[in-house]
Each structure stands twice: as structure tokens, then as C-alpha cells.
Short mmCIF file of C-alpha atoms in Angstrom, two decimals:
data_model
loop_
_atom_site.label_atom_id
_atom_site.label_comp_id
_atom_site.label_asym_id
_atom_site.label_seq_id
_atom_site.Cartn_x
_atom_site.Cartn_y
_atom_site.Cartn_z
CA MET A 1 12.23 -22.14 30.83
CA VAL A 2 15.84 -21.70 29.66
CA ARG A 3 16.84 -18.45 28.03
CA VAL A 4 19.49 -17.94 25.38
CA ASP A 5 21.61 -14.84 24.96
CA THR A 6 20.80 -12.23 22.38
CA PHE A 7 23.28 -11.16 19.78
CA SER A 8 24.35 -7.63 18.95
CA THR A 9 24.48 -6.55 15.33
CA ALA A 10 25.43 -3.01 14.39
CA SER A 11 23.66 -1.06 11.71
CA VAL A 12 25.15 -1.95 8.33
CA ARG A 13 25.49 0.50 5.45
CA HIS A 14 24.54 -0.75 1.98
CA GLY A 15 25.33 1.91 -0.60
CA LEU A 16 23.36 4.94 0.53
CA GLN A 17 21.11 2.92 2.83
CA ARG A 18 21.43 1.52 6.33
CA SER A 19 19.94 -1.74 7.59
CA LEU A 20 19.25 -3.65 10.79
CA PRO A 21 17.92 -7.12 11.61
CA ALA A 22 14.15 -6.90 11.97
CA ALA A 23 10.92 -8.82 11.61
CA TYR A 24 7.41 -7.84 10.56
CA TYR A 25 4.43 -9.32 12.42
CA ARG A 26 0.70 -9.01 12.45
CA GLY A 27 -0.67 -8.99 15.96
CA GLY A 28 -4.46 -9.01 16.26
CA THR A 29 -5.74 -6.25 13.99
CA SER A 30 -2.43 -4.37 13.89
CA ARG A 31 1.01 -4.76 12.31
CA ALA A 32 4.44 -3.66 13.52
CA VAL A 33 8.14 -3.85 12.79
CA PHE A 34 9.95 -5.81 15.53
CA PHE A 35 13.51 -5.21 16.69
CA LYS A 36 15.63 -6.93 19.30
CA LYS A 37 16.78 -4.26 21.70
CA ASN A 38 20.41 -5.37 21.38
CA ASP A 39 20.29 -4.65 17.64
CA LEU A 40 19.38 -1.00 18.21
CA PRO A 41 21.68 1.83 19.33
CA PRO A 42 22.23 1.80 23.11
CA HIS A 43 20.66 5.24 23.61
CA ARG A 44 16.91 5.53 23.05
CA SER A 45 17.36 9.08 21.75
CA ASP A 46 18.92 7.52 18.63
CA TRP A 47 15.94 5.26 17.96
CA ASP A 48 13.38 7.84 16.86
CA GLU A 49 14.88 8.75 13.50
CA ILE A 50 15.49 5.10 12.65
CA PHE A 51 11.85 4.27 13.37
CA ARG A 52 10.59 7.22 11.32
CA ARG A 53 12.65 6.23 8.30
CA VAL A 54 11.77 2.54 8.60
CA LEU A 55 8.02 3.26 8.66
CA GLY A 56 8.10 6.16 6.19
CA SER A 57 7.03 8.97 8.55
CA PRO A 58 6.19 11.74 8.30
CA ASP A 59 4.34 11.43 5.00
CA PRO A 60 2.22 14.47 4.07
CA ASN A 61 0.23 12.19 1.75
CA GLY A 62 -0.63 9.91 4.67
CA ARG A 63 0.41 6.69 2.92
CA GLN A 64 3.93 5.90 4.24
CA LEU A 65 4.82 4.53 0.81
CA ASP A 66 8.55 4.96 1.43
CA GLY A 67 8.48 2.67 4.46
CA LEU A 68 6.72 -0.24 6.12
CA GLY A 69 3.91 1.78 7.68
CA GLY A 70 0.42 1.28 6.34
CA GLY A 71 -0.95 4.82 6.39
CA ILE A 72 -3.18 4.37 9.45
CA SER A 73 -2.42 4.37 13.17
CA SER A 74 -2.94 0.61 13.61
CA LEU A 75 -0.21 -0.05 11.02
CA SER A 76 2.31 2.58 12.12
CA LYS A 77 3.97 0.79 15.00
CA VAL A 78 7.29 -0.54 16.27
CA CYS A 79 7.94 -3.15 18.97
CA VAL A 80 11.27 -3.56 20.76
CA VAL A 81 11.77 -6.84 22.63
CA ASP A 82 14.53 -8.01 24.96
CA LYS A 83 15.18 -10.65 27.60
CA SER A 84 13.97 -9.41 30.95
CA ASP A 85 16.19 -8.98 34.00
CA ARG A 86 13.16 -9.23 36.29
CA LEU A 87 12.33 -12.47 38.04
CA ASP A 88 8.61 -12.06 37.32
CA ALA A 89 9.02 -11.63 33.54
CA ASP A 90 10.58 -13.53 30.65
CA VAL A 91 10.81 -10.69 28.12
CA ASP A 92 10.53 -6.92 28.11
CA TYR A 93 8.40 -5.26 25.43
CA THR A 94 8.50 -1.58 24.53
CA PHE A 95 5.77 -0.28 22.25
CA VAL A 96 6.32 2.73 19.98
CA SER A 97 3.55 4.50 18.07
CA LEU A 98 4.49 6.77 15.18
CA GLY A 99 2.53 9.52 13.53
CA VAL A 100 1.66 8.96 9.89
CA LYS A 101 1.65 12.56 8.70
CA THR A 102 3.60 13.90 11.67
CA SER A 103 7.06 13.18 13.08
CA GLN A 104 5.64 12.10 16.43
CA VAL A 105 7.34 9.10 18.07
CA ASP A 106 5.30 8.14 21.13
CA TYR A 107 6.42 5.82 23.94
CA SER A 108 3.57 6.74 26.28
CA SER A 109 1.16 3.84 25.74
CA ASN A 110 0.79 0.11 25.34
CA CYS A 111 -0.65 -1.81 22.37
CA GLY A 112 -2.70 -4.82 23.32
CA ASN A 113 -3.01 -6.13 19.77
CA MET A 114 0.73 -6.23 19.21
CA ILE A 115 1.30 -7.98 22.54
CA SER A 116 -0.18 -11.05 20.86
CA ALA A 117 2.87 -11.15 18.57
CA VAL A 118 5.49 -10.51 21.27
CA GLY A 119 5.52 -14.08 22.58
CA PRO A 120 5.77 -15.63 19.11
CA PHE A 121 8.55 -13.18 18.17
CA ALA A 122 10.48 -14.01 21.34
CA VAL A 123 10.30 -17.72 20.51
CA ASP A 124 10.94 -17.37 16.76
CA SER A 125 13.96 -15.10 17.32
CA GLN A 126 15.33 -17.36 20.10
CA LEU A 127 15.18 -14.74 22.80
CA VAL A 128 13.67 -17.57 24.82
CA THR A 129 13.74 -21.30 24.25
CA VAL A 130 10.87 -23.74 24.54
CA ASN A 131 10.34 -27.42 23.89
CA SER A 132 12.00 -27.95 20.50
CA GLU A 133 10.24 -31.17 19.47
CA GLY A 134 6.61 -31.74 18.61
CA ARG A 135 3.70 -29.55 19.63
CA SER A 136 3.35 -27.89 23.00
CA ASP A 137 1.97 -24.74 24.60
CA ALA A 138 4.27 -21.93 25.63
CA GLU A 139 3.56 -19.50 28.45
CA LEU A 140 5.55 -16.28 28.59
CA ARG A 141 5.37 -13.40 31.03
CA ILE A 142 5.74 -10.14 29.14
CA LEU A 143 6.68 -6.92 30.89
CA ASN A 144 5.34 -3.91 29.03
CA THR A 145 7.92 -1.23 29.80
CA ASN A 146 5.54 1.56 28.78
CA THR A 147 3.17 0.79 31.65
CA GLY A 148 5.17 -1.47 33.98
CA LYS A 149 2.45 -4.13 33.74
CA ILE A 150 2.78 -7.89 33.19
CA ILE A 151 0.84 -9.72 30.49
CA ARG A 152 0.76 -13.51 30.42
CA SER A 153 0.77 -14.92 26.89
CA ARG A 154 -0.18 -18.51 26.09
CA PHE A 155 0.21 -19.88 22.56
CA PRO A 156 1.04 -23.13 20.73
CA VAL A 157 4.56 -23.97 19.58
CA VAL A 158 5.55 -26.57 16.98
CA ASP A 159 9.15 -27.79 16.70
CA GLY A 160 10.46 -24.77 18.57
CA GLU A 161 8.60 -22.09 16.58
CA ALA A 162 5.34 -20.32 17.27
CA ASP A 163 2.46 -21.98 15.47
CA SER A 164 0.40 -19.69 13.26
CA SER A 165 -2.12 -22.23 11.97
CA GLY A 166 -5.40 -22.98 13.64
CA SER A 167 -9.16 -22.60 13.49
CA PHE A 168 -9.55 -19.48 15.64
CA ALA A 169 -10.86 -16.35 13.88
CA ILE A 170 -10.96 -12.73 14.98
CA ASP A 171 -13.12 -10.09 13.36
CA GLY A 172 -11.16 -7.67 11.22
CA VAL A 173 -8.64 -10.30 10.04
CA ALA A 174 -9.32 -12.65 7.14
CA GLY A 175 -8.86 -16.36 7.72
CA THR A 176 -8.04 -18.24 10.90
CA GLY A 177 -4.98 -18.85 13.06
CA ALA A 178 -3.68 -20.26 16.31
CA LYS A 179 -5.44 -18.96 19.41
CA ILE A 180 -3.33 -16.75 21.67
CA GLN A 181 -4.60 -16.08 25.19
CA LEU A 182 -3.55 -12.80 26.78
CA ASP A 183 -4.09 -12.29 30.49
CA PHE A 184 -3.45 -8.69 31.55
CA LEU A 185 -2.50 -9.03 35.20
CA ASP A 186 -3.44 -6.24 37.60
CA PRO A 187 -4.07 -3.93 34.62
CA ALA A 188 -5.55 -0.95 36.48
CA GLY A 189 -3.49 2.21 36.89
CA SER A 190 -1.17 1.55 33.96
CA ARG A 191 -0.05 5.18 33.76
CA THR A 192 -1.86 7.00 36.55
CA GLY A 193 -1.69 4.44 39.36
CA GLN A 194 -5.49 4.37 39.73
CA MET A 195 -8.37 2.75 37.90
CA LEU A 196 -10.37 5.99 38.24
CA PRO A 197 -7.66 8.67 38.03
CA THR A 198 -10.05 11.63 38.26
CA GLY A 199 -11.58 10.25 41.47
CA GLU A 200 -14.99 10.21 39.79
CA VAL A 201 -16.85 7.66 37.68
CA VAL A 202 -18.24 10.43 35.47
CA ASN A 203 -16.79 13.83 34.60
CA THR A 204 -18.11 16.43 32.17
CA PHE A 205 -16.01 17.97 29.40
CA ASP A 206 -17.42 20.35 26.81
CA GLY A 207 -20.89 19.47 28.08
CA ILE A 208 -20.39 15.73 27.45
CA ARG A 209 -20.48 13.18 30.26
CA THR A 210 -17.25 11.18 30.21
CA THR A 211 -15.98 8.15 32.10
CA CYS A 212 -12.19 8.26 32.53
CA ILE A 213 -10.60 4.94 33.39
CA ASP A 214 -7.05 3.56 33.38
CA VAL A 215 -7.03 -0.16 32.58
CA GLY A 216 -4.38 -1.38 30.15
CA ASN A 217 -4.10 2.23 28.96
CA PRO A 218 -5.74 5.45 30.11
CA CYS A 219 -9.05 5.75 28.24
CA CYS A 220 -12.13 7.93 28.24
CA PHE A 221 -15.60 7.02 27.02
CA VAL A 222 -18.46 9.22 25.88
CA LEU A 223 -21.98 8.49 24.67
CA ALA A 224 -22.41 8.73 20.91
CA SER A 225 -25.96 9.97 21.49
CA GLU A 226 -24.79 12.97 23.53
CA LEU A 227 -22.58 13.96 20.60
CA GLY A 228 -25.55 13.63 18.27
CA PHE A 229 -24.33 10.61 16.31
CA PRO A 230 -25.54 7.01 15.91
CA GLY A 231 -23.38 4.45 17.63
CA THR A 232 -23.00 2.55 14.35
CA ILE A 233 -21.27 5.44 12.58
CA THR A 234 -18.45 4.09 10.41
CA PRO A 235 -14.77 5.05 10.68
CA ASP A 236 -14.95 6.68 7.24
CA GLU A 237 -17.96 8.74 8.32
CA ILE A 238 -16.11 9.84 11.46
CA GLU A 239 -13.12 10.97 9.39
CA ALA A 240 -15.31 12.72 6.83
CA HIS A 241 -17.28 14.75 9.38
CA PRO A 242 -15.97 18.32 9.54
CA ALA A 243 -16.13 18.68 13.32
CA LEU A 244 -16.40 15.31 15.09
CA LEU A 245 -12.70 14.38 15.21
CA GLY A 246 -11.80 17.81 16.51
CA ARG A 247 -14.41 17.71 19.24
CA LEU A 248 -13.43 14.23 20.35
CA ASP A 249 -9.79 15.27 20.53
CA TYR A 250 -10.75 18.36 22.54
CA ILE A 251 -12.62 16.18 25.06
CA ARG A 252 -9.75 13.70 25.11
CA ARG A 253 -7.18 16.38 25.86
CA GLN A 254 -9.30 17.93 28.61
CA ALA A 255 -9.70 14.48 30.13
CA GLY A 256 -5.96 13.86 29.85
CA VAL A 257 -5.22 16.90 32.00
CA VAL A 258 -7.72 15.90 34.70
CA MET A 259 -6.35 12.34 34.60
CA GLY A 260 -2.90 13.75 35.37
CA LEU A 261 -1.26 12.83 32.07
CA ALA A 262 -0.16 16.39 31.29
CA GLU A 263 -0.36 19.87 32.77
CA LYS A 264 -1.91 21.46 29.68
CA PRO A 265 -4.21 20.10 26.94
CA GLU A 266 -1.63 20.77 24.24
CA LEU A 267 0.87 18.60 26.10
CA VAL A 268 -1.40 15.54 26.31
CA PRO A 269 0.20 12.68 24.29
CA GLY A 270 -1.42 11.69 21.03
CA SER A 271 -1.80 8.07 22.07
CA VAL A 272 -3.32 8.43 25.56
CA PRO A 273 -5.87 8.78 26.80
CA LYS A 274 -7.60 6.89 24.05
CA ILE A 275 -11.22 7.82 23.46
CA GLY A 276 -14.24 5.79 22.44
CA MET A 277 -17.87 6.55 21.67
CA VAL A 278 -20.24 3.97 23.14
CA SER A 279 -23.87 3.12 22.51
CA ALA A 280 -26.46 0.45 23.23
CA PRO A 281 -26.78 -2.34 20.65
CA ASP A 282 -29.76 -2.34 18.33
CA SER A 283 -31.62 -5.32 16.89
CA THR A 284 -29.16 -5.67 14.00
CA VAL A 285 -26.17 -6.73 16.13
CA VAL A 286 -25.85 -9.46 18.75
CA VAL A 287 -23.47 -7.75 21.17
CA ASP A 288 -23.61 -6.24 24.67
CA VAL A 289 -22.30 -2.75 23.84
CA VAL A 290 -21.16 -0.91 20.73
CA VAL A 291 -17.92 1.11 20.57
CA ARG A 292 -16.18 3.30 18.03
CA ALA A 293 -12.63 3.88 19.21
CA LEU A 294 -9.98 6.35 18.13
CA SER A 295 -6.24 5.78 18.25
CA VAL A 296 -3.68 8.56 17.64
CA GLY A 297 -6.37 10.77 16.17
CA GLN A 298 -7.75 8.21 13.73
CA PRO A 299 -10.86 6.03 13.93
CA HIS A 300 -9.84 2.43 14.55
CA ARG A 301 -11.26 -0.11 12.11
CA ALA A 302 -11.69 -2.62 14.94
CA VAL A 303 -11.00 -1.81 18.60
CA PRO A 304 -7.62 -1.48 20.32
CA ILE A 305 -7.26 -4.28 22.86
CA THR A 306 -6.41 -1.91 25.71
CA VAL A 307 -9.56 0.07 24.91
CA ALA A 308 -11.51 -3.19 25.05
CA LEU A 309 -10.03 -3.98 28.48
CA ALA A 310 -10.93 -0.54 29.80
CA LEU A 311 -14.41 -0.79 28.32
CA ALA A 312 -15.05 -4.19 29.94
CA ALA A 313 -13.98 -2.81 33.32
CA ALA A 314 -16.04 0.36 32.92
CA ALA A 315 -19.09 -1.72 32.01
CA LYS A 316 -18.99 -3.18 35.54
CA LEU A 317 -19.03 0.27 37.19
CA PRO A 318 -22.78 0.84 37.76
CA THR A 319 -22.85 4.60 37.21
CA SER A 320 -20.41 4.84 34.28
CA VAL A 321 -21.56 5.97 30.85
CA VAL A 322 -20.48 2.55 29.56
CA ALA A 323 -22.66 0.66 32.04
CA GLU A 324 -25.55 2.92 31.05
CA VAL A 325 -25.61 1.43 27.53
CA THR A 326 -24.35 -2.13 28.21
CA SER A 327 -26.76 -5.05 28.32
CA PRO A 328 -27.32 -6.04 31.98
CA GLN A 329 -26.91 -9.73 31.21
CA PRO A 330 -23.92 -10.56 28.97
CA MET A 331 -24.87 -12.69 26.00
CA HIS A 332 -21.75 -14.86 26.32
CA PRO A 333 -20.56 -16.55 29.54
CA ALA A 334 -16.90 -15.85 28.66
CA GLY A 335 -17.30 -12.09 29.05
CA ILE A 336 -18.71 -8.95 27.52
CA THR A 337 -19.17 -8.88 23.75
CA LEU A 338 -18.08 -5.58 22.23
CA GLY A 339 -19.42 -4.57 18.84
CA HIS A 340 -16.92 -2.61 16.71
CA ALA A 341 -16.73 -1.47 13.11
CA SER A 342 -15.31 -4.80 11.87
CA GLY A 343 -17.34 -7.21 14.00
CA SER A 344 -17.19 -8.17 17.67
CA LEU A 345 -14.76 -9.06 20.45
CA ILE A 346 -15.27 -10.89 23.75
CA VAL A 347 -13.28 -9.59 26.71
CA ARG A 348 -13.45 -10.65 30.33
CA ALA A 349 -12.67 -8.44 33.33
CA GLU A 350 -12.39 -10.10 36.74
CA PHE A 351 -12.67 -8.10 39.97
CA LYS A 352 -11.52 -9.14 43.44
CA ASP A 353 -13.79 -9.08 46.47
CA ASP A 354 -12.31 -5.72 47.53
CA GLY A 355 -13.39 -4.14 44.24
CA SER A 356 -9.93 -4.02 42.66
CA LEU A 357 -9.37 -5.40 39.16
CA SER A 358 -7.60 -8.77 39.19
CA HIS A 359 -7.05 -9.37 35.48
CA ALA A 360 -8.58 -9.04 32.05
CA THR A 361 -8.43 -11.62 29.28
CA VAL A 362 -8.73 -11.50 25.49
CA PHE A 363 -7.95 -13.93 22.69
CA ARG A 364 -6.06 -12.96 19.53
CA THR A 365 -4.09 -14.43 16.64
CA ALA A 366 -0.70 -13.36 15.27
CA ARG A 367 1.60 -14.27 12.43
CA ARG A 368 5.20 -13.69 11.34
CA LEU A 369 5.08 -11.98 7.93
CA MET A 370 8.75 -11.29 7.26
CA GLU A 371 12.14 -11.44 8.88
CA GLY A 372 15.56 -10.39 7.68
CA ARG A 373 16.93 -6.85 7.42
CA VAL A 374 15.00 -3.63 7.13
CA PHE A 375 16.52 -0.80 5.07
CA TRP A 376 16.25 2.96 5.33
CA LYS A 377 18.02 5.90 3.75
CA GLY A 378 20.86 7.16 5.93
#
């Protein structure tokens, strides 16, 4: 694969506004504003205010109407992409999560859904070059700078641009698109260096048994039944309950300290560890396990991909709370089928003979929605 050089374009002032080259992509069940790293200020400390203004955060009304954010955590994201200097990667990808109502700008986690758009963005923006004639498949190695992990992305290209058309569908997104295969290589220990950072398969926080695992992102899982809720509770019902979000965040922060992510609960990042409530499937759904995941304090309408990776790995740990409610025989040979609020997702986790996690695989779609210049008030 031959790479081409990036270009550097300074922020331009238009009247009372500033602007930068940018693109807007859907990746999986999320959306984000994409920047080339060379188009941003050289010091990361100068990025935060740009990202807040571009997305419209903080917004006390929770709608981000004055920016490109969508008012929920899965739509309040930024991706920064650059050519990689490493021999084992083609591009570097930095993920940034922004608070909707708060001014939080968080670089502490990865976003598996948006990784599906990183490869297409790198091709469309000519950060990398691929076969420019006809249809072919591209394979890019993406270094996630947040975790130091490599993700292999495979997707179709037509006449030098990422193809967005196809017959593959994912739950939570209307219509179909081109299938994108994401292989998360050696995904364990993304932030903590260990798949089981507490040293235990099950810990107890606030009287609730919890499995803490670091695969793709640090995550913790609890049984919906031990919290007194049905596993099929909807995201709206979670948000409307007067105490559930607070209790889940309390457990999450306690777990974050024991996992080594912060010294005190109040210092635990908003984005990790992520937390999910799991339950056994009932007769109304054809899945192996049911999950309701939270991301940056909000119930996710689908399931974050990194949560899905961690869940698939935890399901293979015999004494975990996830394994306790997962069907012993997966219904699909490709992997474990997770039931979420918008449908289902198949994810495969492969272990080596020594018990270490080799890789995890999911399939997504992505699409370029806009490219040009993004404006914000200076």
C-alpha cells in the first residue's frame, strides 16, 4: 500500500466564525465529526474548545442544537485520523467523547462503532491510497491511540473511494450498506494491561456481583435481576427511573477504582469503565444473552462495539456473571448473538490455547454523510 502525504490547513476565520476542513460519518450505530490531525492545532490542549464548539457542548437543554452533536452520547463524538509512523499500522485514530450537558472532553476510551468509519475516511480523504480502478477490497491496520491496540479493517472500495452500498444490515440503522469487517487484535488489557484487572472474575460492589473485564475497553457487567429489573428494560425506562442510573454509576465508579483506572471514585472517567446489565434471553428473542449498556452516563440505544467485545469474552469465562446468563450453545456458528434494545449483534471472541484472547471480530457498516468545512463561533 502506498501512502500519500497529508496537507496542513490552518483554521480560517469567516466573519465572526472559524472553520476547519472536516467530514461527518456514521459508523455503526454512532456518528462523529472527523478531522485530519494535520488540520488541527499542533497542541492537543487547543483541541478541546474547538471540539466543544463544533458539537455544541455543553448544552443545558441536552440537544446540542448549536453544533453537530445529536444530544446523546452515541452522537457526541470526534475522531482524529493521521498517517501512522508505526510499521505495524497504516493510520492512527484518536477517539474523543464529549459530554452533552457538560464540558467534558474525554480521551480515555475507544469507540468500536466509529472504527468502522476510520478506514473509509482514510481512503476517501486520501490519507492512504488503494487500487483506483474498479472494485476491490481494502485492508487497513488502524492504531487506536487511546488504547494502543491495532484493529484490522476490511471493506470494499470502488474507483478509489470506500463503497457504502451493499446488502448488509445492522440493527439500529435503517437500510443496508457495505459490510465492514473489524478484527480487534489482542484486545485484552486495553487500558489496564490485563483482561481481568481486579484479579477476580467476580467482585461485589454495593451488594451487586460484578464482572470487571478489559477487552476493547474496560467494562463491568452486572445482572439485571440482582438490581431488581427485567433484562428487557428499555433505554427510556432506564433514564426515567429515579434511582437506577445513579446506582449503576456508583457501581461503575467503584469498579473503576478497583480496576486501577483512578484513585478515587470521583476521578473515574465518564467513558470507562462502561457498564452493562445482562440477563438470560426469554422466549420472545432469539439471542444468546441480553444486554443493556450505558455509555457516558446514558443508556445506549444499541450496544457499543467495545462493550460487545468485552461481553463476548466474559461469556467464555465459566464463573462470570455473563456466562451465568448466556446460552451454553450459541445459536449462530459465527459467534455469540447479543440482544440489545434495537435488535441483535453477532460477535466472535477467539482464545489461544494458553487462555489469552487472540482477537475479536464484528461486522458493521459506515457511510460518509458530509465533507467540507465545519464552522464554530470564535
